[in-house]
XYZ file of C-alpha atoms in Angstrom:
69
model
C 0.000 0.000 0.000
C 1.400 3.387 -0.949
C 1.790 6.192 1.520
C -0.244 9.161 0.258
C -1.491 12.279 2.037
C -5.141 11.938 1.160
C -6.943 9.610 3.536
C -9.521 7.168 2.302
C -12.736 9.031 1.599
C -15.556 8.412 4.076
C -18.794 6.653 3.167
C -20.825 9.072 1.096
C -23.863 7.035 0.161
C -26.934 9.000 1.201
C -29.243 7.535 3.807
C -32.935 8.342 3.543
C -34.432 9.693 6.744
C -38.116 10.520 7.020
C -39.248 12.951 9.686
C -42.497 14.683 10.541
C -42.461 18.391 11.374
C -45.140 20.725 12.614
C -46.828 23.077 10.141
C -45.112 25.979 11.917
C -41.657 24.431 11.483
C -42.407 23.618 7.849
C -43.259 27.293 7.239
C -40.083 28.413 9.000
C -37.998 26.070 6.848
C -39.634 27.426 3.690
C -38.954 30.976 4.914
C -35.319 30.030 5.545
C -35.044 28.627 2.023
C -36.367 31.944 0.682
C -33.779 33.912 2.674
C -31.075 31.506 1.459
C -32.181 32.149 -2.121
C -32.085 35.920 -1.600
C -28.670 35.709 0.032
C -26.914 33.435 -2.457
C -28.960 34.001 -5.612
C -29.747 30.334 -6.032
C -32.897 28.512 -5.059
C -32.425 25.323 -3.055
C -35.252 23.116 -1.838
C -35.695 22.626 1.890
C -34.798 18.953 1.430
C -31.318 20.017 0.286
C -30.847 22.597 3.036
C -31.945 20.519 6.034
C -28.973 18.081 5.970
C -26.523 21.014 5.919
C -28.473 22.741 8.682
C -28.388 19.626 10.858
C -24.659 19.098 10.254
C -23.951 22.734 11.157
C -26.024 22.426 14.322
C -24.286 19.210 15.417
C -20.830 20.595 14.620
C -21.514 23.663 16.775
C -22.937 21.780 19.771
C -20.027 21.616 22.223
C -21.853 19.393 24.688
C -22.540 16.830 22.006
C -19.046 17.024 20.534
C -17.452 16.493 23.937
C -19.545 13.431 24.745
C -19.070 11.956 21.282
C -15.288 11.700 21.673
């Protein structure tokens, strides 16, 4: 095996996750998608934004990060 800098890429196969949200949360997510579109000039569906939002939330949660290690 050769010694290269780039590590083996992690598993990237998407996993389908179905969740139910309240009508209020659904509206807030749609509003967020609209603000995202205004900010970046590109429309993204909520289904594309939610995974990034969840990853950002988990990455910023110090309590979770500390217990995960």
